Amino acid sequence: MVREEVTASNQTLQWKCVESRVDSKRLYYGRFILSPLRKGQADTVGIALRRALLGEIEGTCITRAKFGNVPHEYSTIVGIEESIQEILLNLKEIVLKSNLYGVRDASICVKGPRYITAQDIILPPSVEIVDTTQPIANLREPLDFCIELQIKRDRGYHTELRKNSQDGSYPIDAVSMPVRNVNYSIFSCGNGNEKHEILFLEIWTNGSLTPKEALYEASRNLIDLFFPFLHVEGGGTSFDQNKNRFTPPLLTFQKRFTNLQKRFTNLKKNKKGIPLNLIFIDQLELPSRTYNCLKRANIHTLLDLLSKTEEDLMRINSFRMEDEKLIWDTLEKHLPIDLPKNKFSL
């Protein structure tokens, strides 16, 4: 952990990419900044994001290889420079990119003499090889060589117990970790009660996705993980139910909320004749966290709420896009006013 004193302005919480580069086909680097944070918040965010980046992002890799009648992984095949174990280790390093789920079949079938690289792998549709020059084996004699492979998309690192195989099929330790390394550093700035923190996050990936994509996936996984707790006050719901209600991208709510505002531009009363400035947000039965965010922003009535723009709401301290969804759902389901019937699509 590195902490340094720097100067920064006190402003709305925001993030940006300050550095991005491609060191090689299998090594991408990105550096991001999030500021300003209260004292202690940088550690909270940094630890959570680091763990999510390293363990919660899915990747695709080769999980099994079948060579034919090979007695054990330390065997050698005449005419091939590498042993079976060395070939398995080379296959383990192959970086793949896909959105497939479940187990898929692939294969290698070549005739020597020649070098076998990742380019020789016959893949199923929608699977790509990040670096086709990755070495697999060297055939020194004119022989036919075939390998049957299994590909799987998963997350984390899974080891397999190796046993002598009768049919020449051997498991490969699955490294489904697109993020190779993560480092974060915290910079303190300000004096006295005005002191705050800046979080710098460094991400290295294997080329199957960019650091920015990895950061997005990790953030989304964290939101998905904690989303069930947003409904604790309402009696609680199961994880499976909330998983299906995961919040879509922010753009969806921008369109829906903007449409709602346009609908009420010239409207001063609901259909029961009650002026909107007399309908207090207390009556909306919002969760206490969302309600407190609005009250801190001096939003007391429905008219106050609908007069705010999307940017105004997102600038409220601790206000999140989940809060905006809850507000929309409340207005749509419980408030006796004419709401637009057609939903906006992505």
mmCIF file of C-alpha atoms in Angstrom:
data_model
loop_
_atom_site.group_PDB
_atom_site.id
_atom_site.type_symbol
_atom_site.label_atom_id
_atom_site.label_comp_id
_atom_site.label_asym_id
_atom_site.label_seq_id
_atom_site.Cartn_x
_atom_site.Cartn_y
_atom_site.Cartn_z
ATOM 1 C CA MET A 1 0.000 0.000 0.000
ATOM 2 C CA VAL A 2 1.371 3.390 -1.015
ATOM 3 C CA ARG A 3 0.077 6.604 0.519
ATOM 4 C CA GLU A 4 1.263 10.007 -0.609
ATOM 5 C CA GLU A 5 0.222 13.592 -0.082
ATOM 6 C CA VAL A 6 -1.171 15.261 -3.208
ATOM 7 C CA THR A 7 -3.356 18.251 -3.903
ATOM 8 C CA ALA A 8 -6.834 17.888 -5.327
ATOM 9 C CA SER A 9 -10.013 19.897 -5.444
ATOM 10 C CA ASN A 10 -13.052 18.959 -3.380
ATOM 11 C CA GLN A 11 -15.684 17.988 -5.957
ATOM 12 C CA THR A 12 -18.299 15.409 -6.862
ATOM 13 C CA LEU A 13 -17.128 11.795 -6.712
ATOM 14 C CA GLN A 14 -15.936 10.730 -10.152
ATOM 15 C CA TRP A 15 -13.520 8.341 -11.855
ATOM 16 C CA LYS A 16 -11.426 8.470 -15.013
ATOM 17 C CA CYS A 17 -8.727 6.520 -16.837
ATOM 18 C CA VAL A 18 -5.400 8.348 -16.527
ATOM 19 C CA GLU A 19 -3.233 5.813 -18.388
ATOM 20 C CA SER A 20 -3.841 2.975 -20.832
ATOM 21 C CA ARG A 21 -1.387 0.940 -22.875
ATOM 22 C CA VAL A 22 -0.873 -2.395 -24.632
ATOM 23 C CA ASP A 23 2.458 -3.943 -23.640
ATOM 24 C CA SER A 24 1.854 -7.090 -25.714
ATOM 25 C CA LYS A 25 -1.006 -9.184 -27.078
ATOM 26 C CA ARG A 26 -1.295 -10.857 -23.688
ATOM 27 C CA LEU A 27 -0.623 -7.906 -21.428
ATOM 28 C CA TYR A 28 -2.848 -4.813 -21.214
ATOM 29 C CA TYR A 29 -2.415 -2.111 -18.598
ATOM 30 C CA GLY A 30 -4.777 0.542 -17.284
ATOM 31 C CA ARG A 31 -4.584 3.079 -14.461
ATOM 32 C CA PHE A 32 -7.726 4.660 -13.009
ATOM 33 C CA ILE A 33 -8.470 7.342 -10.452
ATOM 34 C CA LEU A 34 -11.488 7.740 -8.155
ATOM 35 C CA SER A 35 -11.900 10.901 -6.093
ATOM 36 C CA PRO A 36 -12.638 12.558 -3.775
ATOM 37 C CA LEU A 37 -13.299 9.923 -1.095
ATOM 38 C CA ARG A 38 -13.768 10.362 2.624
ATOM 39 C CA LYS A 39 -11.102 9.048 4.953
ATOM 40 C CA GLY A 40 -11.235 5.258 4.979
ATOM 41 C CA GLN A 41 -13.451 4.889 1.916
ATOM 42 C CA ALA A 42 -10.512 4.396 -0.451
ATOM 43 C CA ASP A 43 -9.475 1.238 1.397
ATOM 44 C CA THR A 44 -13.037 -0.065 1.318
ATOM 45 C CA VAL A 45 -13.396 0.475 -2.416
ATOM 46 C CA GLY A 46 -9.850 -0.624 -3.250
ATOM 47 C CA ILE A 47 -10.039 -3.927 -1.360
ATOM 48 C CA ALA A 48 -13.472 -4.810 -2.762
ATOM 49 C CA LEU A 49 -12.519 -3.999 -6.351
ATOM 50 C CA ARG A 50 -9.213 -5.855 -6.134
ATOM 51 C CA ARG A 51 -10.876 -9.035 -4.897
ATOM 52 C CA ALA A 52 -13.655 -8.755 -7.488
ATOM 53 C CA LEU A 53 -11.177 -8.135 -10.309
ATOM 54 C CA LEU A 54 -9.034 -11.139 -9.396
ATOM 55 C CA GLY A 55 -11.753 -13.609 -8.460
ATOM 56 C CA GLU A 56 -15.147 -12.626 -9.877
ATOM 57 C CA ILE A 57 -14.491 -12.060 -13.590
ATOM 58 C CA GLU A 58 -15.084 -14.984 -15.930
ATOM 59 C CA GLY A 59 -12.594 -16.227 -18.485
ATOM 60 C CA THR A 60 -12.289 -19.002 -21.067
ATOM 61 C CA CYS A 61 -9.532 -21.605 -21.050
ATOM 62 C CA ILE A 62 -8.620 -25.150 -22.101
ATOM 63 C CA THR A 63 -9.513 -27.626 -19.327
ATOM 64 C CA ARG A 64 -8.725 -31.058 -20.843
ATOM 65 C CA ALA A 65 -6.579 -32.598 -23.570
ATOM 66 C CA LYS A 66 -6.727 -36.103 -25.055
ATOM 67 C CA PHE A 67 -3.684 -37.488 -26.880
ATOM 68 C CA GLY A 68 -4.736 -41.081 -27.501
ATOM 69 C CA ASN A 69 -3.191 -44.092 -25.797
ATOM 70 C CA VAL A 70 -0.587 -42.334 -23.656
ATOM 71 C CA PRO A 71 0.123 -44.138 -20.344
ATOM 72 C CA HIS A 72 0.936 -41.052 -18.237
ATOM 73 C CA GLU A 73 1.616 -37.324 -18.526
ATOM 74 C CA TYR A 74 5.380 -37.757 -18.307
ATOM 75 C CA SER A 75 5.397 -39.898 -21.435
ATOM 76 C CA THR A 76 7.212 -38.839 -24.570
ATOM 77 C CA ILE A 77 6.100 -39.369 -28.140
ATOM 78 C CA VAL A 78 8.681 -40.227 -30.749
ATOM 79 C CA GLY A 79 9.227 -37.302 -33.095
ATOM 80 C CA ILE A 80 7.944 -34.647 -30.645
ATOM 81 C CA GLU A 81 10.431 -32.502 -28.767
ATOM 82 C CA GLU A 82 8.181 -31.852 -25.743
ATOM 83 C CA SER A 83 6.832 -34.368 -23.259
ATOM 84 C CA ILE A 84 3.092 -34.671 -22.625
ATOM 85 C CA GLN A 85 3.465 -32.617 -19.437
ATOM 86 C CA GLU A 86 5.198 -29.783 -21.300
ATOM 87 C CA ILE A 87 2.452 -29.770 -23.938
ATOM 88 C CA LEU A 88 -0.189 -29.605 -21.180
ATOM 89 C CA LEU A 89 1.595 -26.637 -19.612
ATOM 90 C CA ASN A 90 1.733 -24.874 -22.989
ATOM 91 C CA LEU A 91 -2.000 -25.490 -23.525
ATOM 92 C CA LYS A 92 -2.667 -24.053 -20.061
ATOM 93 C CA GLU A 93 -1.099 -20.749 -21.159
ATOM 94 C CA ILE A 94 -3.309 -20.332 -24.246
ATOM 95 C CA VAL A 95 -5.453 -17.190 -23.852
ATOM 96 C CA LEU A 96 -8.966 -17.464 -25.277
ATOM 97 C CA LYS A 97 -11.798 -14.983 -25.581
ATOM 98 C CA SER A 98 -15.490 -15.925 -25.779
ATOM 99 C CA ASN A 99 -18.975 -15.483 -24.332
ATOM 100 C CA LEU A 100 -19.810 -19.189 -24.448
ATOM 101 C CA TYR A 101 -20.980 -21.130 -21.393
ATOM 102 C CA GLY A 102 -20.616 -24.826 -20.695
ATOM 103 C CA VAL A 103 -18.039 -27.198 -22.140
ATOM 104 C CA ARG A 104 -17.108 -26.937 -25.831
ATOM 105 C CA ASP A 105 -14.906 -29.158 -27.973
ATOM 106 C CA ALA A 106 -11.846 -28.107 -29.956
ATOM 107 C CA SER A 107 -9.000 -29.960 -31.597
ATOM 108 C CA ILE A 108 -5.548 -29.851 -33.153
ATOM 109 C CA CYS A 109 -4.681 -32.071 -36.110
ATOM 110 C CA VAL A 110 -1.442 -31.362 -37.983
ATOM 111 C CA LYS A 111 1.306 -33.197 -39.885
ATOM 112 C CA GLY A 112 5.001 -32.669 -39.143
ATOM 113 C CA PRO A 113 7.667 -31.622 -39.292
ATOM 114 C CA ARG A 114 6.560 -28.206 -38.051
ATOM 115 C CA TYR A 115 5.968 -26.055 -35.004
ATOM 116 C CA ILE A 116 2.475 -26.262 -33.493
ATOM 117 C CA THR A 117 1.115 -22.940 -32.241
ATOM 118 C CA ALA A 118 -2.218 -21.667 -30.953
ATOM 119 C CA GLN A 119 -3.153 -20.828 -34.548
ATOM 120 C CA ASP A 120 -3.482 -24.565 -35.254
ATOM 121 C CA ILE A 121 -6.338 -25.009 -32.759
ATOM 122 C CA ILE A 122 -9.682 -25.657 -34.477
ATOM 123 C CA LEU A 123 -12.146 -23.721 -32.323
ATOM 124 C CA PRO A 124 -15.938 -23.690 -32.031
ATOM 125 C CA PRO A 125 -17.761 -20.553 -33.255
ATOM 126 C CA SER A 126 -17.546 -17.390 -31.128
ATOM 127 C CA VAL A 127 -14.220 -18.423 -29.552
ATOM 128 C CA GLU A 128 -11.127 -16.387 -30.398
ATOM 129 C CA ILE A 129 -7.424 -16.820 -29.703
ATOM 130 C CA VAL A 130 -5.810 -13.690 -28.297
ATOM 131 C CA ASP A 131 -2.246 -14.579 -29.335
ATOM 132 C CA THR A 132 -2.001 -17.097 -32.201
ATOM 133 C CA THR A 133 1.801 -17.305 -31.851
ATOM 134 C CA GLN A 134 1.715 -19.058 -28.464
ATOM 135 C CA PRO A 135 3.807 -22.277 -28.796
ATOM 136 C CA ILE A 136 2.386 -25.735 -28.104
ATOM 137 C CA ALA A 137 4.851 -28.334 -29.467
ATOM 138 C CA ASN A 138 7.556 -28.985 -32.049
ATOM 139 C CA LEU A 139 7.140 -31.907 -34.447
ATOM 140 C CA ARG A 140 10.579 -32.958 -35.667
ATOM 141 C CA GLU A 141 9.489 -35.854 -37.861
ATOM 142 C CA PRO A 142 6.811 -36.339 -40.578
ATOM 143 C CA LEU A 143 4.058 -37.754 -38.392
ATOM 144 C CA ASP A 144 0.348 -37.091 -37.925
ATOM 145 C CA PHE A 145 -0.420 -35.534 -34.555
ATOM 146 C CA CYS A 146 -3.916 -34.935 -33.137
ATOM 147 C CA ILE A 147 -5.173 -33.599 -29.797
ATOM 148 C CA GLU A 148 -8.808 -33.416 -28.685
ATOM 149 C CA LEU A 149 -9.457 -30.438 -26.413
ATOM 150 C CA GLN A 150 -12.205 -29.231 -24.091
ATOM 151 C CA ILE A 151 -12.865 -25.521 -23.543
ATOM 152 C CA LYS A 152 -14.828 -24.047 -20.656
ATOM 153 C CA ARG A 153 -15.800 -20.585 -19.438
ATOM 154 C CA ASP A 154 -15.571 -20.173 -15.672
ATOM 155 C CA ARG A 155 -14.072 -17.967 -12.975
ATOM 156 C CA GLY A 156 -11.114 -18.343 -10.631
ATOM 157 C CA TYR A 157 -8.465 -21.061 -10.529
ATOM 158 C CA HIS A 158 -9.398 -24.762 -10.376
ATOM 159 C CA THR A 159 -6.902 -27.585 -9.908
ATOM 160 C CA GLU A 160 -7.545 -31.151 -11.012
ATOM 161 C CA LEU A 161 -6.188 -34.346 -9.507
ATOM 162 C CA ARG A 162 -4.171 -36.049 -12.233
ATOM 163 C CA LYS A 163 -4.342 -39.808 -12.606
ATOM 164 C CA ASN A 164 -2.833 -42.156 -15.146
ATOM 165 C CA SER A 165 -5.312 -42.215 -17.993
ATOM 166 C CA GLN A 166 -6.162 -45.296 -20.005
ATOM 167 C CA ASP A 167 -7.437 -43.316 -23.001
ATOM 168 C CA GLY A 168 -4.811 -40.539 -22.952
ATOM 169 C CA SER A 169 -7.179 -37.878 -21.567
ATOM 170 C CA TYR A 170 -5.673 -35.480 -19.020
ATOM 171 C CA PRO A 171 -7.176 -32.532 -17.108
ATOM 172 C CA ILE A 172 -5.536 -29.106 -17.246
ATOM 173 C CA ASP A 173 -5.649 -26.746 -14.282
ATOM 174 C CA ALA A 174 -8.205 -24.126 -15.282
ATOM 175 C CA VAL A 175 -6.956 -20.543 -15.035
ATOM 176 C CA SER A 176 -10.161 -18.589 -15.739
ATOM 177 C CA MET A 177 -8.683 -15.285 -14.569
ATOM 178 C CA PRO A 178 -8.485 -12.586 -17.260
ATOM 179 C CA VAL A 179 -7.005 -10.125 -14.741
ATOM 180 C CA ARG A 180 -3.358 -10.960 -14.091
ATOM 181 C CA ASN A 181 -2.648 -8.424 -11.368
ATOM 182 C CA VAL A 182 -4.261 -5.519 -9.512
ATOM 183 C CA ASN A 183 -2.646 -2.852 -7.386
ATOM 184 C CA TYR A 184 -4.171 0.146 -5.664
ATOM 185 C CA SER A 185 -2.662 3.119 -3.920
ATOM 186 C CA ILE A 186 -4.209 5.820 -1.748
ATOM 187 C CA PHE A 187 -3.245 9.480 -1.814
ATOM 188 C CA SER A 188 -4.304 11.800 0.997
ATOM 189 C CA CYS A 189 -4.854 15.505 0.446
ATOM 190 C CA GLY A 190 -6.322 18.480 2.224
ATOM 191 C CA ASN A 191 -5.953 19.686 5.790
ATOM 192 C CA GLY A 192 -7.969 19.225 8.939
ATOM 193 C CA ASN A 193 -11.653 18.510 8.403
ATOM 194 C CA GLU A 194 -11.226 19.046 4.649
ATOM 195 C CA LYS A 195 -8.902 16.062 4.295
ATOM 196 C CA HIS A 196 -9.961 13.446 1.773
ATOM 197 C CA GLU A 197 -8.501 10.565 -0.227
ATOM 198 C CA ILE A 198 -7.849 9.700 -3.861
ATOM 199 C CA LEU A 199 -7.801 6.083 -5.018
ATOM 200 C CA PHE A 200 -5.504 4.994 -7.840
ATOM 201 C CA LEU A 201 -6.212 1.562 -9.304
ATOM 202 C CA GLU A 202 -3.799 -0.305 -11.612
ATOM 203 C CA ILE A 203 -5.058 -3.278 -13.626
ATOM 204 C CA TRP A 204 -3.151 -5.753 -15.812
ATOM 205 C CA THR A 205 -5.155 -8.152 -18.022
ATOM 206 C CA ASN A 206 -4.226 -11.075 -20.292
ATOM 207 C CA GLY A 207 -5.612 -9.418 -23.427
ATOM 208 C CA SER A 208 -8.966 -11.222 -23.469
ATOM 209 C CA LEU A 209 -10.499 -7.965 -22.220
ATOM 210 C CA THR A 210 -9.244 -4.454 -21.569
ATOM 211 C CA PRO A 211 -8.650 -3.071 -18.057
ATOM 212 C CA LYS A 212 -11.641 -0.762 -18.534
ATOM 213 C CA GLU A 213 -13.860 -3.726 -19.422
ATOM 214 C CA ALA A 214 -12.505 -5.631 -16.428
ATOM 215 C CA LEU A 215 -13.292 -2.716 -14.107
ATOM 216 C CA TYR A 216 -16.837 -2.539 -15.474
ATOM 217 C CA GLU A 217 -17.374 -6.292 -15.008
ATOM 218 C CA ALA A 218 -15.980 -6.262 -11.467
ATOM 219 C CA SER A 219 -18.148 -3.279 -10.487
ATOM 220 C CA ARG A 220 -21.245 -4.904 -11.945
ATOM 221 C CA ASN A 221 -20.521 -8.160 -10.108
ATOM 222 C CA LEU A 222 -20.175 -6.284 -6.821
ATOM 223 C CA ILE A 223 -23.482 -4.498 -7.374
ATOM 224 C CA ASP A 224 -25.129 -7.806 -8.231
ATOM 225 C CA LEU A 225 -23.671 -9.383 -5.096
ATOM 226 C CA PHE A 226 -24.984 -6.701 -2.731
ATOM 227 C CA PHE A 227 -28.262 -5.986 -4.518
ATOM 228 C CA PRO A 228 -30.366 -8.373 -2.329
ATOM 229 C CA PHE A 229 -29.557 -6.292 0.759
ATOM 230 C CA LEU A 230 -31.362 -3.304 -0.740
ATOM 231 C CA HIS A 231 -34.642 -5.081 0.002
ATOM 232 C CA VAL A 232 -33.994 -5.977 3.623
ATOM 233 C CA GLU A 233 -36.353 -3.253 4.869
ATOM 234 C CA GLY A 234 -39.182 -4.570 2.728
ATOM 235 C CA GLY A 235 -39.164 -7.984 4.373
ATOM 236 C CA GLY A 236 -36.383 -9.440 2.276
ATOM 237 C CA THR A 237 -36.394 -11.400 -0.948
ATOM 238 C CA SER A 238 -34.408 -14.372 -2.097
ATOM 239 C CA PHE A 239 -31.111 -14.063 -3.917
ATOM 240 C CA ASP A 240 -32.477 -15.783 -7.026
ATOM 241 C CA GLN A 241 -35.356 -13.328 -7.254
ATOM 242 C CA ASN A 242 -33.053 -10.319 -6.969
ATOM 243 C CA LYS A 243 -30.600 -11.794 -9.451
ATOM 244 C CA ASN A 244 -33.266 -11.539 -12.124
ATOM 245 C CA ARG A 245 -33.869 -7.899 -11.183
ATOM 246 C CA PHE A 246 -30.315 -6.727 -11.736
ATOM 247 C CA THR A 247 -30.182 -3.075 -12.674
ATOM 248 C CA PRO A 248 -29.599 -2.409 -16.397
ATOM 249 C CA PRO A 249 -27.085 0.200 -17.535
ATOM 250 C CA LEU A 250 -27.606 3.764 -16.374
ATOM 251 C CA LEU A 251 -28.630 4.889 -19.870
ATOM 252 C CA THR A 252 -31.915 2.988 -19.508
ATOM 253 C CA PHE A 253 -32.937 5.026 -16.480
ATOM 254 C CA GLN A 254 -31.823 8.252 -18.064
ATOM 255 C CA LYS A 255 -34.326 7.674 -20.854
ATOM 256 C CA ARG A 256 -37.108 6.539 -18.527
ATOM 257 C CA PHE A 257 -36.639 9.381 -16.041
ATOM 258 C CA THR A 258 -36.269 11.981 -18.791
ATOM 259 C CA ASN A 259 -39.501 10.734 -20.332
ATOM 260 C CA LEU A 260 -41.201 10.977 -16.941
ATOM 261 C CA GLN A 261 -40.070 14.565 -16.555
ATOM 262 C CA LYS A 262 -41.333 15.487 -20.010
ATOM 263 C CA ARG A 263 -44.669 13.918 -19.160
ATOM 264 C CA PHE A 264 -45.081 16.266 -16.196
ATOM 265 C CA THR A 265 -43.604 19.436 -17.661
ATOM 266 C CA ASN A 266 -46.966 21.206 -17.709
ATOM 267 C CA LEU A 267 -48.699 19.036 -15.118
ATOM 268 C CA LYS A 268 -49.337 20.632 -11.726
ATOM 269 C CA LYS A 269 -51.833 18.128 -10.237
ATOM 270 C CA ASN A 270 -52.379 14.403 -10.249
ATOM 271 C CA LYS A 271 -55.625 12.913 -11.545
ATOM 272 C CA LYS A 272 -57.195 13.158 -8.079
ATOM 273 C CA GLY A 273 -56.667 16.892 -8.172
ATOM 274 C CA ILE A 274 -53.905 17.039 -5.578
ATOM 275 C CA PRO A 275 -51.159 19.541 -6.504
ATOM 276 C CA LEU A 276 -47.789 17.866 -6.976
ATOM 277 C CA ASN A 277 -46.192 20.334 -4.581
ATOM 278 C CA LEU A 278 -48.443 18.917 -1.838
ATOM 279 C CA ILE A 279 -47.418 15.309 -2.425
ATOM 280 C CA PHE A 280 -44.445 14.805 -0.124
ATOM 281 C CA ILE A 281 -41.784 12.201 -0.764
ATOM 282 C CA ASP A 282 -42.644 10.737 2.657
ATOM 283 C CA GLN A 283 -45.805 9.400 0.998
ATOM 284 C CA LEU A 284 -43.826 7.491 -1.624
ATOM 285 C CA GLU A 285 -42.671 4.923 0.974
ATOM 286 C CA LEU A 286 -39.142 4.901 -0.344
ATOM 287 C CA PRO A 287 -36.359 2.981 1.466
ATOM 288 C CA SER A 288 -34.800 5.071 4.216
ATOM 289 C CA ARG A 289 -31.449 5.364 2.436
ATOM 290 C CA THR A 290 -33.036 6.729 -0.758
ATOM 291 C CA TYR A 291 -35.375 8.961 1.245
ATOM 292 C CA ASN A 292 -32.484 10.436 3.257
ATOM 293 C CA CYS A 293 -30.509 11.153 0.073
ATOM 294 C CA LEU A 294 -33.421 13.166 -1.331
ATOM 295 C CA LYS A 295 -34.021 15.032 1.923
ATOM 296 C CA ARG A 296 -30.358 16.030 2.138
ATOM 297 C CA ALA A 297 -30.708 17.516 -1.353
ATOM 298 C CA ASN A 298 -33.723 19.599 -0.208
ATOM 299 C CA ILE A 299 -36.163 17.481 -2.232
ATOM 300 C CA HIS A 300 -39.333 17.395 -0.165
ATOM 301 C CA THR A 301 -42.201 17.104 -2.642
ATOM 302 C CA LEU A 302 -42.975 15.292 -5.856
ATOM 303 C CA LEU A 303 -42.716 18.601 -7.706
ATOM 304 C CA ASP A 304 -39.199 19.067 -6.303
ATOM 305 C CA LEU A 305 -38.273 15.589 -7.466
ATOM 306 C CA LEU A 306 -39.589 15.944 -11.007
ATOM 307 C CA SER A 307 -37.891 19.310 -11.428
ATOM 308 C CA LYS A 308 -34.477 17.657 -11.050
ATOM 309 C CA THR A 309 -32.487 16.371 -14.009
ATOM 310 C CA GLU A 310 -30.693 13.053 -14.210
ATOM 311 C CA GLU A 311 -27.379 14.778 -13.564
ATOM 312 C CA ASP A 312 -28.829 16.615 -10.560
ATOM 313 C CA LEU A 313 -29.870 13.350 -8.947
ATOM 314 C CA MET A 314 -26.579 11.551 -9.616
ATOM 315 C CA ARG A 315 -24.684 14.471 -8.036
ATOM 316 C CA ILE A 316 -26.458 13.865 -4.728
ATOM 317 C CA ASN A 317 -24.062 12.389 -2.197
ATOM 318 C CA SER A 318 -24.485 8.585 -1.907
ATOM 319 C CA PHE A 319 -27.253 8.559 -4.534
ATOM 320 C CA ARG A 320 -26.980 5.588 -6.936
ATOM 321 C CA MET A 321 -28.710 4.335 -10.056
ATOM 322 C CA GLU A 322 -30.490 1.704 -7.910
ATOM 323 C CA ASP A 323 -32.154 4.596 -6.072
ATOM 324 C CA GLU A 324 -33.367 6.005 -9.346
ATOM 325 C CA LYS A 325 -34.860 2.649 -10.282
ATOM 326 C CA LEU A 326 -36.659 2.459 -6.936
ATOM 327 C CA ILE A 327 -38.071 5.950 -7.458
ATOM 328 C CA TRP A 328 -39.278 5.062 -10.938
ATOM 329 C CA ASP A 329 -40.899 1.836 -9.761
ATOM 330 C CA THR A 330 -42.610 3.658 -6.905
ATOM 331 C CA LEU A 331 -44.029 6.352 -9.187
ATOM 332 C CA GLU A 332 -45.086 3.753 -11.730
ATOM 333 C CA LYS A 333 -46.791 1.333 -9.342
ATOM 334 C CA HIS A 334 -48.092 3.333 -6.412
ATOM 335 C CA LEU A 335 -48.630 6.958 -7.340
ATOM 336 C CA PRO A 336 -52.136 7.708 -8.702
ATOM 337 C CA ILE A 337 -51.008 9.753 -11.702
ATOM 338 C CA ASP A 338 -50.947 9.064 -15.416
ATOM 339 C CA LEU A 339 -47.578 7.555 -16.253
ATOM 340 C CA PRO A 340 -46.358 6.669 -19.754
ATOM 341 C CA LYS A 341 -47.539 3.176 -20.666
ATOM 342 C CA ASN A 342 -44.764 2.327 -23.126
ATOM 343 C CA LYS A 343 -41.402 1.337 -21.687
ATOM 344 C CA PHE A 344 -38.240 2.520 -23.343
ATOM 345 C CA SER A 345 -35.999 -0.165 -24.762
ATOM 346 C CA LEU A 346 -32.223 -0.210 -24.709
#
